[in-house]
Tab-separated table of C-alpha atoms in Angstrom:
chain	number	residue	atom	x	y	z
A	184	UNK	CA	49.212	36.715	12.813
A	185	UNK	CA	48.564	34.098	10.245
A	186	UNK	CA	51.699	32.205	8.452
A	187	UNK	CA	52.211	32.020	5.299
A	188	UNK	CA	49.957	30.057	3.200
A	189	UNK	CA	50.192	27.880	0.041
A	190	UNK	CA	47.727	26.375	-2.465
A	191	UNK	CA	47.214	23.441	-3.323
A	192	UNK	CA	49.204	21.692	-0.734
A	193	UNK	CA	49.258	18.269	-3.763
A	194	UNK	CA	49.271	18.124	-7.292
A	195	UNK	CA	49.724	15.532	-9.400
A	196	UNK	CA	50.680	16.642	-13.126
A	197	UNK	CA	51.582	14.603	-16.529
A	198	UNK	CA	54.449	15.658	-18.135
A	199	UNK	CA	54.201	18.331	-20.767
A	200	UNK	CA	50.969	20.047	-19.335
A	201	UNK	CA	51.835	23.315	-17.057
A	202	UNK	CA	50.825	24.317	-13.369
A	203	UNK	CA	50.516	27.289	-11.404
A	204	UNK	CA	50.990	27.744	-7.470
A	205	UNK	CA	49.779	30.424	-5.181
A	206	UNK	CA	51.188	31.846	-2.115
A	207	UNK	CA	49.813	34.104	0.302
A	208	UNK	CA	53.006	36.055	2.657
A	209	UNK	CA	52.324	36.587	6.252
A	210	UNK	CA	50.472	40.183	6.319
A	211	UNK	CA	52.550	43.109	6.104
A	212	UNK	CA	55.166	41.275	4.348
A	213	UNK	CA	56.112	42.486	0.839
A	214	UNK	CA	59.193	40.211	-0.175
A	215	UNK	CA	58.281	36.544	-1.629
A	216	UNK	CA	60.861	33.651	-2.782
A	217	UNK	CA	60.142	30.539	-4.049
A	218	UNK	CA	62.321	27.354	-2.939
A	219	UNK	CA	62.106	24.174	-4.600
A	220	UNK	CA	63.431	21.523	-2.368
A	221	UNK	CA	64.624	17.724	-3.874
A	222	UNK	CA	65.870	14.791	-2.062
A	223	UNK	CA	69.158	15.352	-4.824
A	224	UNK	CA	69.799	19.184	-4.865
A	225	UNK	CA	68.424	19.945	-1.252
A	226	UNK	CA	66.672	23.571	-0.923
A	227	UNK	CA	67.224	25.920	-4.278
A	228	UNK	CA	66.305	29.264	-4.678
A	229	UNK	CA	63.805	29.979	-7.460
A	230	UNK	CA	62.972	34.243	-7.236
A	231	UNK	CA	62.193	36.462	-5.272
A	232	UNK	CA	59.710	39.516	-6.150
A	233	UNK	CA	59.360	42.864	-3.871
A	234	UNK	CA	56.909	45.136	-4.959
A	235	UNK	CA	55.417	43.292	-7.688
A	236	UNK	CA	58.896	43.067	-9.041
A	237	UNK	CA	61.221	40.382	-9.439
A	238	UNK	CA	64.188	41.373	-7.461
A	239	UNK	CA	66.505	37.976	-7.467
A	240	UNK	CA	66.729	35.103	-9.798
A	241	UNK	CA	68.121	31.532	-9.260
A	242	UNK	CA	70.029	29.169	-12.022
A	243	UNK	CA	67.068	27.249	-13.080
A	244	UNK	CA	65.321	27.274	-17.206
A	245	UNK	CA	62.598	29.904	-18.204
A	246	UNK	CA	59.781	27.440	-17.765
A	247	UNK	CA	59.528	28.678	-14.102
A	248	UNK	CA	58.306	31.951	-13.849
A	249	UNK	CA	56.179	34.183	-11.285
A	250	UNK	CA	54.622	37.165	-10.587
A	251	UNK	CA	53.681	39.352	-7.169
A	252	UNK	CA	50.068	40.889	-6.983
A	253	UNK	CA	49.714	44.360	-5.778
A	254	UNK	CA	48.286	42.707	-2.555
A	255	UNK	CA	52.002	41.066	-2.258
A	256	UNK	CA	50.415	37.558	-2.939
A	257	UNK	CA	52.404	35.705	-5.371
A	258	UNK	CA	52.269	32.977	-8.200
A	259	UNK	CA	54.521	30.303	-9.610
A	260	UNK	CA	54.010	28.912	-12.707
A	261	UNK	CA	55.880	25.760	-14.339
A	262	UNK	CA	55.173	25.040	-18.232
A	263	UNK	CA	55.943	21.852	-20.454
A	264	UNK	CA	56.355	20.031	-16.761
A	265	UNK	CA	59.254	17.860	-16.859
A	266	UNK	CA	59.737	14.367	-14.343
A	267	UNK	CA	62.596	16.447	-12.721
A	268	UNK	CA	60.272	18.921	-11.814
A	269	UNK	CA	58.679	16.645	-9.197
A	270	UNK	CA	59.514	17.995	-5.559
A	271	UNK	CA	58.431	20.440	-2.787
A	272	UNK	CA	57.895	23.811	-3.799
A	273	UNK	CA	58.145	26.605	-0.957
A	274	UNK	CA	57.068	29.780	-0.728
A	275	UNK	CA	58.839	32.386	2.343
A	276	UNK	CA	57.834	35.341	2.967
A	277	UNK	CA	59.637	38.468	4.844
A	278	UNK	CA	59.583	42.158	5.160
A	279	UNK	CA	61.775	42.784	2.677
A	280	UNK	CA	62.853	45.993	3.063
A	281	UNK	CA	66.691	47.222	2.250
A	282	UNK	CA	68.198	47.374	5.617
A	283	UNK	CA	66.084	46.013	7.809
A	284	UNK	CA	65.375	42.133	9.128
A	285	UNK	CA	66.193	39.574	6.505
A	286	UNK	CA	63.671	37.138	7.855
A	287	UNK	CA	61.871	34.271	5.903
A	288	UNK	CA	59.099	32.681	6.838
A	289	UNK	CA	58.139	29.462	5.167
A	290	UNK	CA	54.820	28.442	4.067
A	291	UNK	CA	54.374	24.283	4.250
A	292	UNK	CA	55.043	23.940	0.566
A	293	UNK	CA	53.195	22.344	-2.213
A	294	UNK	CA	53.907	18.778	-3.093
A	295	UNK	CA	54.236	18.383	-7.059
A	296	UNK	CA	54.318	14.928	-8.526
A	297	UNK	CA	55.096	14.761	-12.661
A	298	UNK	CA	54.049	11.582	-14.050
B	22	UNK	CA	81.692	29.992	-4.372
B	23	UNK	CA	77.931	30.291	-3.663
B	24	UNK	CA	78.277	27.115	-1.603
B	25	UNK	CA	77.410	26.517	1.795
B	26	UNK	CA	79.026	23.076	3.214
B	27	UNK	CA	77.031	21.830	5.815
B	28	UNK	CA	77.785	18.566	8.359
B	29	UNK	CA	77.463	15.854	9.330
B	30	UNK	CA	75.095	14.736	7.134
B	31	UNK	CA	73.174	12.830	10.486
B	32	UNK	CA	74.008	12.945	13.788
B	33	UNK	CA	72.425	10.880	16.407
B	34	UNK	CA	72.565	11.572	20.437
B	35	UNK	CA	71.298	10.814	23.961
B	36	UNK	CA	68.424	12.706	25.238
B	37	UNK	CA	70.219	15.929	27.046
B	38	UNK	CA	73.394	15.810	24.894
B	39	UNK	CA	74.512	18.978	22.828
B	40	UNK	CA	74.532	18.454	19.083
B	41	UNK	CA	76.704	20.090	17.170
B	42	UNK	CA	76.267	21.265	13.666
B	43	UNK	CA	78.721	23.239	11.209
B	44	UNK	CA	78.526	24.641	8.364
B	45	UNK	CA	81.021	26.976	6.090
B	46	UNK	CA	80.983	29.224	3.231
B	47	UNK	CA	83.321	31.181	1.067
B	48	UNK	CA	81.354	33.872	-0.156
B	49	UNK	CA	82.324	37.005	1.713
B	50	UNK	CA	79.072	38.981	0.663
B	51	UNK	CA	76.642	36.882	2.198
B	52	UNK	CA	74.980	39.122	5.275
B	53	UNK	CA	72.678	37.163	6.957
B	54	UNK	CA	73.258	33.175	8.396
B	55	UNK	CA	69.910	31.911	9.622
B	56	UNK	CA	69.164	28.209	10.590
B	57	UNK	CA	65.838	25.756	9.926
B	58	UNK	CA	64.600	23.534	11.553
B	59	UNK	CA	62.257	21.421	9.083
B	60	UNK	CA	59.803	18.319	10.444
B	61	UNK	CA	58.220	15.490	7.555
B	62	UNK	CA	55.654	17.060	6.051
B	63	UNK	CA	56.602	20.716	7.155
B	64	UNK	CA	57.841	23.365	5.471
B	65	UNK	CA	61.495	24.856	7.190
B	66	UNK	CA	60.911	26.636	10.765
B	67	UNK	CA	63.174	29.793	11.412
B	68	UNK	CA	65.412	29.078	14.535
B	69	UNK	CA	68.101	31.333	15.253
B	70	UNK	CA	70.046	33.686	12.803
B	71	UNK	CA	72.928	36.025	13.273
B	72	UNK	CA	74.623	38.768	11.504
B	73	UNK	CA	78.479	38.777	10.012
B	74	UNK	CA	79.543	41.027	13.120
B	75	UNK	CA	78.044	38.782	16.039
B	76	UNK	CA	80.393	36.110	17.308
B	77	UNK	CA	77.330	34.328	19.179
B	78	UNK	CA	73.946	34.567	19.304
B	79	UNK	CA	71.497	32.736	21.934
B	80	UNK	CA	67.944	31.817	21.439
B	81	UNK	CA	66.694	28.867	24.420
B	82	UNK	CA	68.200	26.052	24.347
B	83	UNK	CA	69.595	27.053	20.405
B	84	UNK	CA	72.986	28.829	20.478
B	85	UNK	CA	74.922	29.925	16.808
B	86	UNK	CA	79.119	30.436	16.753
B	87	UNK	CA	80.144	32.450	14.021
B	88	UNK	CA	83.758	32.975	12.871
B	89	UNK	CA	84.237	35.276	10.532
B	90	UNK	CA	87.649	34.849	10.469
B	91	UNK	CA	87.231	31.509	9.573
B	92	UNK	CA	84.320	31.614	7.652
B	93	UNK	CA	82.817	28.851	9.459
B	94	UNK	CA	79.314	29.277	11.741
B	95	UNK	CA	78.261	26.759	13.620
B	96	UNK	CA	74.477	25.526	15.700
B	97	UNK	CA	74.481	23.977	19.568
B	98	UNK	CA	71.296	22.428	20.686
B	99	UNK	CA	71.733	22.496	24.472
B	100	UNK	CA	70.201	19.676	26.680
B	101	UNK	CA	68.395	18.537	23.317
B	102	UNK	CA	64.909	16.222	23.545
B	103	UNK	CA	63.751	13.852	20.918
B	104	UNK	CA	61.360	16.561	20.228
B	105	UNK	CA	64.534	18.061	18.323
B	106	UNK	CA	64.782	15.319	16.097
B	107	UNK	CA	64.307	17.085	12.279
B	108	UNK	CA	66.751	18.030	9.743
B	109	UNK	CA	68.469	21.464	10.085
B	110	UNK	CA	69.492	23.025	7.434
B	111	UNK	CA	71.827	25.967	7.675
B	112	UNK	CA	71.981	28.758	5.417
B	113	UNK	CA	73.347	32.280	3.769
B	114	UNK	CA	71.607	35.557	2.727
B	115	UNK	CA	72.999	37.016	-0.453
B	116	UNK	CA	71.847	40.125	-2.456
B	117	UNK	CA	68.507	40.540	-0.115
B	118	UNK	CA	66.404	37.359	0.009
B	119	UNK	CA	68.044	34.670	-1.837
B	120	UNK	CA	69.131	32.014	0.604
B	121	UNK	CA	71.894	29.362	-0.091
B	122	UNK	CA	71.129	26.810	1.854
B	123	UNK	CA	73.552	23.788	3.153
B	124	UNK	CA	72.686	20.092	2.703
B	125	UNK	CA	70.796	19.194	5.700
B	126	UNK	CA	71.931	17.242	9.292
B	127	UNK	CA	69.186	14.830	9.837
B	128	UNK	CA	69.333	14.721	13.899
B	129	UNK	CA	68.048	12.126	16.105
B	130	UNK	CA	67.541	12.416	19.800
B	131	UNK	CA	66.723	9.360	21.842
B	132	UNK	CA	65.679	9.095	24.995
């Protein structure tokens, strides 16, 4: 079975301008989160969507949002890009399911640089 | 109370040693305590989780203590190889898929 995959794996942005990231789940899979991981606040939980349906939320500003195709593939998208917004963004992927294996799969991330 | 403390922050052994990392949380709804292992360049590799009501789980050479009691859970890396040398992070589920994750052990094996 193929991992989970993420596009691009670099991207280099100015600050101000916006940016949007794709991730494809393992097949079969209907739950995706987003991580964003920094050298200063470690590995932080963006959303999650099941279902084409944003299930969780994490603590960070409105200029990060997403969305889950009916296909379960999801996007990320980050507007009015600020420096802090410079780090490894993660996609994991799991069943998802209520009750069943809690699972999550990483994807290798995709490297954002703000300049 | 979302926290998950995690250490050492680095630990360094001799090839074959047993590593020891721990981590603790006070949330008592998280559900689910899985650990990464994560490699430069590499997104986070699932290793070894376990439930609430497990007191140990074994996976190879990768071994998890959980105390519930205590709310502490802990990762052995038996007979390790500087193959194992990555961070590992250790984590918590909470309300379905949203992991809290702990700071990170960078580990270093040498032979």
């Amino acid at each position: 079975k193929a991992g989970v995959t993420q596009t691009p794996r670099y991207l280099i942005k100015t600050r101000g301008q916006q940016v949007t990231l794709s991730c494809s789940p393992i097949s079969g899979h209907r739950s995706v989160s987003w991580y964003q991981q920094t050298p200063g606040q470690g590995l932080q939980f963006l959303f999650e969507y099941f279902s084409e349906t944003q299930r969780n939320k994490g603590n960070f500003p409105g200029r990060f949002s997403g969305r889950q195709f009916s296909n379960s593939r999801s996007e990320m998208n980050v507007s009015t890009l600020e420096l802090g917004d410079s780090a490894l963004y993660l996609c994991a992927s799991s069943l998802g399911t209520s009750g069943l294996s809690y699972e999550q799969y990483f994807g290798p991330g995709t490297r954002l640089t703000v300049t | 109370q979302q926290q998950v403390k995690q250490s050492p922050q680095s630990l360094i052994v001799q090839k074959g040693g047993i590593p020891i990392i721990n981590c603790a949380y006070e949330n008592t709804a998280f559900d689910y305590f899985p650990w990464y292992q994560q490699f430069p360049g590499k997104g986070p590799a699932l290793l070894i989780a376990i439930r609430p009501d497990v007191s140990e789980k074994k996976e190879g050479r990768f071994t998890i203590s959980f105390n519930k009691s205590a709310k502490q859970f802990s990762l052995h890396i038996m007979d390790s190889q500087p193959g194992d040398s990555a961070t590992y992070f250790c984590a918590a589920n909470l309300y379905g898929n949203k992991l809290v994750f702990g700071a990170g052990t960078i580990l270093r094996v040498k032979s």
